[in-house]
Amino acid sequence: MKIGRVGVLGAGLMGSGIAEVCAKMGYETVIREVSDDLAKKGVSRIKGSMGKAVEKGKLEAGPRHAARSTLSTTTRLEDLAGCDLVIEAIVENLDAKKEAFSILDRACAPHAIFCSNTSSLTITEISAATGRPDRFAGLHFFNPVPVMKLVEVVRTIATSEATEKTVFDFATSLGKHPIRAHDNSGFVVNRLLVPYLLDAVRALEEGVGTREDIDKGMELGCGHPMGPLRLLDFVGLDTTYAIAEIMFNEYREKRFAPPPLLKRMVLAGRYGKKSGRGFYEYGEGR
Ligand code: CAA
Ligand code: NAD
């Protein structure tokens, strides 16, 4: 199946990155956000990221201009009706995702394929909100989307072989390296990464080291580009808390349980880089 028009639900950290890579590869891309302000914020994040890519010599000014002209935004879910593929990247909440997909299921053409970028929910439970589980798959990108090469392609027991192939080929067409993952909470990467990140918060709680020493330890000792506490700030503590709750409910294993400190930080509005404060502070002069 040929994909021409792509819909992206959500223009937060992930949705804006996904829309950026789709537009850069020439797909006509329409982003749906809940308000014009949030849509504008998403577009300005895309402009900033493309500007950085130009600065780094990864993107030329001509293709940047072309990418911008293939991008549009809307606040109406129904405006995604003409899309061949819709990629959902909204908050990590099952009810919100199901509600959006059930509306889209009625609005979109029967051939359209739906994908979720969920970090921890199963694709099966999200696709149950639609009448097209055979045309529903997981397409899990990594943050920052324009830079990270991996995409996990997830096929459920109901996903058709043709849908999996179309989604896999689509990911490849974006310049990504797809891997196949079974439809288990956290797929491959988060199954391994999330317990590590949560353990870093427990280590901080228990006084194993300072935030700087925990991060430096993993950067210099293991060659990670970012220590776990800075990576948590980067992913978003609100999103990580939702992921941990979902994975803990699924597996009932302590390693997935959200540490109390993570919960308190989310309750205090310290979501990480996106809110200006998490384990570290962000913004001018910090
Ligand atoms: N577009 C294209 N390329 C870009 C770019 C952009 N907007 N911004 C940067 N780049 C390129 C740069 O050119 C550079 O490439 P080269 O090395 O070939 O020059 C590369 O990306 C790194 O750029 P920088 O040097 O500016 O960035 P950095 O060294 O500060 O690294 C980082 C930033 C890529 C974020 C790095 O710190 C990193 O990899 N951190 C870990 C990220 C990570 O683990 N992500 C996964 C999170 S978990 C997840 O996503 C799953 C989930 O469900 C929660
Ligand atoms: P975010 O909080 O940055 O953005 C979510 C956006 O979705 C917000 O702008 C919100 O206004 C919007 N939204 C909420 N309901 C909507 C709806 N019905 N229609 C359209 N937009 C809606 O979150 P994020 O970090 O971009 O995460 C989005 C999804 O991607 C989550 O499922 C998350 O688990 C997953 N994910 C996150 C990361 C990460 O590192 N943050 C990595 C991979 C996957």
Coordinates of C-alpha atoms and ligand atoms in Angstrom, one line a residue:
M1 CA 0.0 0.0 0.0
K2 CA 1.3 3.5 -0.9
I3 CA 1.3 6.1 1.9
G4 CA 0.9 9.7 0.7
R5 CA -0.8 11.6 3.5
V6 CA 0.2 11.0 7.2
G7 CA -1.7 12.2 10.2
V8 CA 0.1 12.8 13.6
L9 CA -2.0 13.0 16.7
G10 CA -0.3 15.2 19.3
A11 CA 2.5 17.8 18.8
G12 CA 4.3 17.3 22.1
L13 CA 7.9 16.1 22.4
M14 CA 7.3 13.0 20.3
G15 CA 4.5 14.1 17.9
S16 CA 6.4 17.1 16.8
G17 CA 9.5 15.0 16.1
I18 CA 7.5 12.3 14.2
A19 CA 5.8 15.0 12.1
E20 CA 9.2 16.6 11.4
V21 CA 10.7 13.4 10.0
C22 CA 7.6 12.5 8.0
A23 CA 7.5 16.0 6.4
K24 CA 11.3 15.9 5.7
M25 CA 10.8 12.7 3.8
G26 CA 8.1 14.3 1.6
Y27 CA 5.0 12.9 3.2
E28 CA 2.1 15.4 3.3
T29 CA 1.8 15.6 7.1
V30 CA -1.1 17.0 9.2
I31 CA -0.8 17.4 12.9
R32 CA -3.8 17.4 15.2
E33 CA -3.5 19.1 18.6
V34 CA -6.2 20.0 21.2
S35 CA -5.7 23.7 20.8
D36 CA -4.2 26.2 18.4
D37 CA -1.7 27.3 21.0
L38 CA -0.4 23.8 21.4
A39 CA -0.3 23.3 17.7
K40 CA 1.8 26.5 17.3
K41 CA 4.1 25.4 20.1
G42 CA 4.6 22.1 18.2
V43 CA 5.4 23.8 15.0
S44 CA 7.9 26.1 16.6
R45 CA 9.6 23.1 18.2
I46 CA 9.8 21.6 14.7
K47 CA 11.3 24.9 13.3
G48 CA 13.9 24.9 16.1
S49 CA 14.9 21.3 15.5
M50 CA 15.2 21.8 11.7
G51 CA 17.2 24.9 12.4
K52 CA 19.6 22.8 14.6
A53 CA 19.8 20.2 11.8
V54 CA 20.7 22.9 9.3
E55 CA 23.3 24.3 11.7
K56 CA 24.8 20.8 12.1
G57 CA 25.0 20.3 8.3
K58 CA 22.3 17.5 8.5
L59 CA 19.7 19.3 6.5
E60 CA 19.9 21.9 3.7
A61 CA 17.9 25.1 3.6
G62 CA 16.0 24.0 0.4
P63 CA 14.7 20.7 1.8
R64 CA 13.8 22.5 5.1
H65 CA 11.6 24.9 3.2
A66 CA 10.0 22.0 1.3
A67 CA 9.4 20.1 4.5
R68 CA 7.7 23.1 6.1
S69 CA 5.4 23.4 3.1
T70 CA 4.1 19.8 3.5
L71 CA 3.2 20.4 7.2
S72 CA -0.2 21.6 8.4
T73 CA -2.0 21.6 11.7
T74 CA -5.6 21.3 12.8
T75 CA -7.6 20.9 16.1
R76 CA -10.3 18.8 14.4
L77 CA -9.8 15.0 14.5
E78 CA -12.1 14.8 11.4
D79 CA -9.4 16.7 9.4
L80 CA -7.3 13.5 9.4
A81 CA -10.0 11.8 7.3
G82 CA -7.9 11.8 4.1
C83 CA -4.8 10.2 5.7
D84 CA -3.5 6.8 4.7
L85 CA -1.6 6.4 7.9
V86 CA -2.3 8.0 11.4
I87 CA 0.4 7.9 14.1
E88 CA -0.8 8.7 17.6
A89 CA 1.6 10.4 20.0
I90 CA -0.7 11.8 22.7
V91 CA -0.5 11.5 26.5
E92 CA 0.3 8.0 27.8
N93 CA -3.3 7.3 28.9
L94 CA -5.4 4.4 27.6
D95 CA -8.8 6.2 27.8
A96 CA -7.5 9.2 25.9
K97 CA -5.9 7.1 23.2
K98 CA -9.0 4.9 22.8
E99 CA -11.3 7.9 22.6
A100 CA -9.2 9.5 19.9
F101 CA -9.0 6.3 17.9
S102 CA -12.7 5.5 18.1
I103 CA -13.5 8.9 16.6
L104 CA -10.8 8.5 13.9
D105 CA -12.1 5.0 13.1
R106 CA -15.4 6.5 12.0
A107 CA -13.8 9.4 10.2
C108 CA -11.0 7.7 8.2
A109 CA -11.2 5.7 5.1
P110 CA -11.3 1.9 5.5
H111 CA -7.8 1.4 4.0
A112 CA -6.2 3.8 6.5
I113 CA -3.6 2.2 8.9
F114 CA -3.5 3.3 12.5
C115 CA -0.3 3.3 14.6
S116 CA 0.4 4.1 18.2
N117 CA 3.7 5.5 19.6
T118 CA 2.8 4.3 23.1
S119 CA 5.7 3.5 25.4
S120 CA 4.0 1.0 27.7
L121 CA 0.4 0.2 26.7
T122 CA -0.2 -2.9 24.6
I123 CA -1.3 -2.2 21.0
T124 CA -4.0 -4.8 21.4
E125 CA -5.8 -2.9 24.1
I126 CA -5.7 0.4 22.2
S127 CA -6.8 -1.2 18.9
A128 CA -9.8 -2.7 20.6
A129 CA -11.4 0.8 20.4
T130 CA -11.5 0.4 16.6
G131 CA -13.1 -1.9 14.1
R132 CA -9.8 -2.3 12.3
P133 CA -7.5 -4.3 14.5
D134 CA -6.0 -5.9 11.3
R135 CA -4.9 -2.4 10.2
F136 CA -3.5 -1.4 13.6
A137 CA 0.2 -1.7 14.6
G138 CA 2.7 -0.2 17.1
L139 CA 5.2 2.3 15.7
H140 CA 7.4 3.3 18.6
F141 CA 9.9 6.1 17.9
F142 CA 12.7 7.3 20.3
N143 CA 13.4 10.7 21.7
P144 CA 14.7 12.9 20.0
V145 CA 13.0 11.5 17.0
P146 CA 15.0 13.3 14.3
V147 CA 18.2 11.9 15.8
M148 CA 17.5 8.4 17.1
K149 CA 17.7 5.7 14.5
L150 CA 15.5 3.0 16.1
V151 CA 11.8 2.4 15.6
E152 CA 10.0 -0.6 17.1
V153 CA 7.3 -2.1 14.8
V154 CA 4.8 -4.0 16.8
R155 CA 2.4 -6.5 15.3
T156 CA -0.5 -7.9 17.5
I157 CA -2.2 -11.2 16.9
A158 CA -4.8 -9.3 14.9
T159 CA -2.4 -7.2 12.8
S160 CA -2.3 -8.4 9.2
E161 CA 1.0 -9.3 7.5
A162 CA 0.3 -6.6 4.9
T163 CA -0.1 -3.9 7.6
E164 CA 3.1 -4.9 9.3
K165 CA 5.0 -4.8 6.0
T166 CA 3.6 -1.4 5.1
V167 CA 4.5 0.0 8.5
F168 CA 8.0 -1.6 8.5
D169 CA 8.6 -0.2 5.0
F170 CA 7.3 3.2 6.0
A171 CA 9.7 3.3 9.0
T172 CA 12.6 2.4 6.6
S173 CA 11.5 5.2 4.2
L174 CA 11.9 7.7 7.1
G175 CA 15.6 6.7 7.3
K176 CA 15.0 4.7 10.5
H177 CA 16.2 1.2 11.4
P178 CA 13.1 -0.7 12.4
I179 CA 13.1 -3.8 14.6
R180 CA 10.1 -6.1 15.3
A181 CA 8.8 -6.4 18.8
H182 CA 6.0 -8.5 20.3
D183 CA 3.1 -6.8 21.8
N184 CA 4.2 -6.9 25.4
S185 CA 4.1 -3.8 27.6
G186 CA 7.3 -1.8 27.0
F187 CA 8.2 -3.8 23.8
V188 CA 12.0 -4.5 23.7
V189 CA 13.7 -1.2 24.7
N190 CA 11.4 0.1 27.5
R191 CA 11.3 -3.4 29.1
L192 CA 15.0 -3.0 29.7
L193 CA 15.3 0.8 30.0
V194 CA 12.5 1.7 32.4
P195 CA 13.7 -0.5 35.3
Y196 CA 17.1 1.1 34.9
L197 CA 15.7 4.6 35.0
L198 CA 13.5 3.9 38.0
D199 CA 16.5 2.3 39.8
A200 CA 18.4 5.5 39.3
V201 CA 15.7 7.4 41.1
R202 CA 15.7 4.8 43.9
A203 CA 19.5 5.1 44.1
L204 CA 19.1 8.9 44.6
E205 CA 16.4 8.4 47.2
E206 CA 18.7 5.9 49.1
G207 CA 21.7 8.3 49.0
V208 CA 23.8 6.0 46.8
G209 CA 25.3 9.1 45.2
T210 CA 24.5 12.7 44.3
R211 CA 22.5 13.3 41.1
E212 CA 25.7 14.5 39.4
D213 CA 27.7 11.5 40.5
I214 CA 24.9 9.0 39.5
D215 CA 24.8 10.6 36.0
K216 CA 28.5 11.0 35.6
G217 CA 29.0 7.4 36.7
M218 CA 26.8 6.1 33.8
E219 CA 28.2 8.6 31.3
L220 CA 31.9 8.0 32.0
G221 CA 31.7 4.5 33.3
C222 CA 29.4 3.0 30.7
G223 CA 29.6 5.4 27.8
H224 CA 26.0 6.5 27.9
P225 CA 25.4 9.9 26.2
M226 CA 23.3 11.0 29.2
G227 CA 23.1 9.8 32.8
P228 CA 19.8 8.3 33.8
L229 CA 18.5 11.3 35.8
R230 CA 19.2 13.7 33.0
L231 CA 17.5 11.2 30.6
L232 CA 14.5 11.1 32.8
D233 CA 14.3 14.9 32.6
F234 CA 14.6 14.6 28.9
V235 CA 11.8 12.0 28.5
G236 CA 9.5 13.8 30.9
L237 CA 8.9 12.7 34.5
D238 CA 5.1 12.9 34.0
T239 CA 5.4 10.5 31.0
T240 CA 7.8 8.2 32.9
Y241 CA 5.4 8.1 35.9
A242 CA 2.5 7.0 33.6
I243 CA 4.7 4.4 31.9
A244 CA 5.9 3.0 35.3
E245 CA 2.3 2.7 36.6
I246 CA 1.2 0.9 33.4
M247 CA 4.2 -1.5 33.4
F248 CA 3.8 -2.2 37.1
N249 CA 0.1 -3.0 36.7
E250 CA 1.0 -5.3 33.8
Y251 CA 3.9 -7.2 35.3
R252 CA 3.4 -6.7 39.1
E253 CA 7.2 -6.7 39.5
K254 CA 8.9 -4.2 41.9
R255 CA 11.4 -3.2 39.2
F256 CA 8.6 -1.4 37.3
A257 CA 7.1 0.3 40.4
P258 CA 7.3 4.1 40.3
P259 CA 9.5 5.3 43.2
P260 CA 7.8 7.7 45.7
L261 CA 10.3 10.5 44.8
L262 CA 9.2 10.3 41.1
K263 CA 5.6 10.6 42.2
R264 CA 6.3 13.6 44.4
M265 CA 8.2 15.4 41.7
V266 CA 5.3 14.9 39.3
L267 CA 2.8 16.1 41.9
A268 CA 5.0 19.2 42.4
G269 CA 4.9 19.9 38.6
R270 CA 8.6 19.1 38.1
Y271 CA 8.2 17.3 34.8
G272 CA 11.8 17.8 33.7
K273 CA 13.1 19.8 30.7
K274 CA 9.6 20.5 29.4
S275 CA 8.5 22.3 32.6
G276 CA 11.9 24.0 33.3
R277 CA 12.6 21.8 36.3
G278 CA 13.1 18.1 37.1
F279 CA 16.2 16.6 38.6
Y280 CA 18.0 19.6 37.1
E281 CA 16.9 23.1 36.2
Y282 CA 16.6 24.4 32.7
G283 CA 16.2 27.8 31.2
E284 CA 18.3 31.0 31.1
G285 CA 21.4 31.1 33.3
R286 CA 20.9 27.6 34.7
Ligands
CAA1 N1 18.0 16.7 13.3 C1 19.0 15.9 12.7 N2 20.1 15.6 13.3 C2 20.4 16.2 14.5 C3 19.5 17.1 15.1 C4 18.2 17.4 14.4 N3 17.3 18.1 15.0 N4 20.0 17.5 16.3 C5 21.2 16.9 16.4 N5 21.4 16.1 15.4 C6 22.5 15.2 15.1 C7 23.9 15.9 15.2 O1 24.3 16.4 14.0 C8 24.7 14.8 15.8 O2 25.2 13.9 14.7 P1 26.8 13.7 14.5 O3 27.3 13.1 15.8 O4 26.8 12.8 13.3 O5 27.3 15.1 14.3 C9 23.8 14.0 16.7 O6 22.5 14.3 16.2 C10 24.0 14.4 18.1 O7 23.7 15.8 18.2 P2 24.4 16.8 19.3 O8 25.9 16.6 19.3 O9 23.9 18.2 19.1 O10 23.7 16.3 20.5 P3 24.3 15.8 21.8 O11 25.6 15.2 21.7 O12 24.0 16.8 22.8 O13 23.3 14.5 21.9 C11 21.3 13.4 22.3 C12 22.0 14.7 22.2 C13 21.2 12.8 20.9 C14 19.9 13.6 22.8 C15 22.2 12.5 23.1 O14 22.4 13.0 24.4 C16 21.5 11.1 23.4 O15 21.6 10.2 22.6 N6 20.9 11.0 24.6 C17 20.1 9.8 24.9 C18 18.8 9.8 24.2 C19 18.0 8.5 24.5 O16 18.4 7.6 25.2 N7 16.8 8.5 24.0 C20 15.8 7.4 24.3 C21 14.9 7.9 25.3 S1 13.7 6.6 25.8 C22 12.6 6.7 24.6 O17 12.6 7.5 23.7 C23 11.5 5.6 24.6 C24 10.3 5.9 25.5 O18 9.3 5.3 25.1 C25 10.4 6.7 26.7
NAD2 P1 3.9 15.2 25.6 O1 3.3 15.5 27.0 O2 5.2 16.0 25.3 O3 2.9 15.5 24.5 C1 1.6 15.0 24.4 C2 0.7 16.0 23.6 O4 -0.5 15.3 23.2 C3 0.4 17.2 24.3 O5 0.8 18.3 23.6 C4 -1.2 17.2 24.4 O6 -1.8 18.4 24.2 C5 -1.5 16.3 23.2 N1 -2.8 15.7 23.2 C6 -3.4 15.1 24.3 N2 -4.6 14.6 23.9 C7 -4.7 14.8 22.6 C8 -5.6 14.4 21.5 N3 -6.8 13.7 21.9 N4 -5.4 14.7 20.3 C9 -4.2 15.4 19.9 N5 -3.3 15.8 20.8 C10 -3.5 15.4 22.1 O7 4.2 13.7 25.5 P2 5.3 12.9 24.6 O8 6.5 12.8 25.4 O9 5.3 13.5 23.3 O10 4.6 11.4 24.6 C11 3.6 11.1 23.7 C12 3.5 9.6 23.5 O11 4.7 9.1 23.1 C13 3.2 8.9 24.8 O12 2.4 7.8 24.5 C14 4.6 8.5 25.3 O13 4.5 7.4 26.2 C15 5.2 8.1 24.0 N6 6.7 8.2 24.0 C16 7.3 9.2 24.7 C17 8.7 9.3 24.6 C18 9.5 10.3 25.4 O14 10.7 10.2 25.5 N7 8.8 11.4 25.9 C19 9.4 8.4 23.8 C20 8.7 7.4 23.0 C21 7.4 7.3 23.1

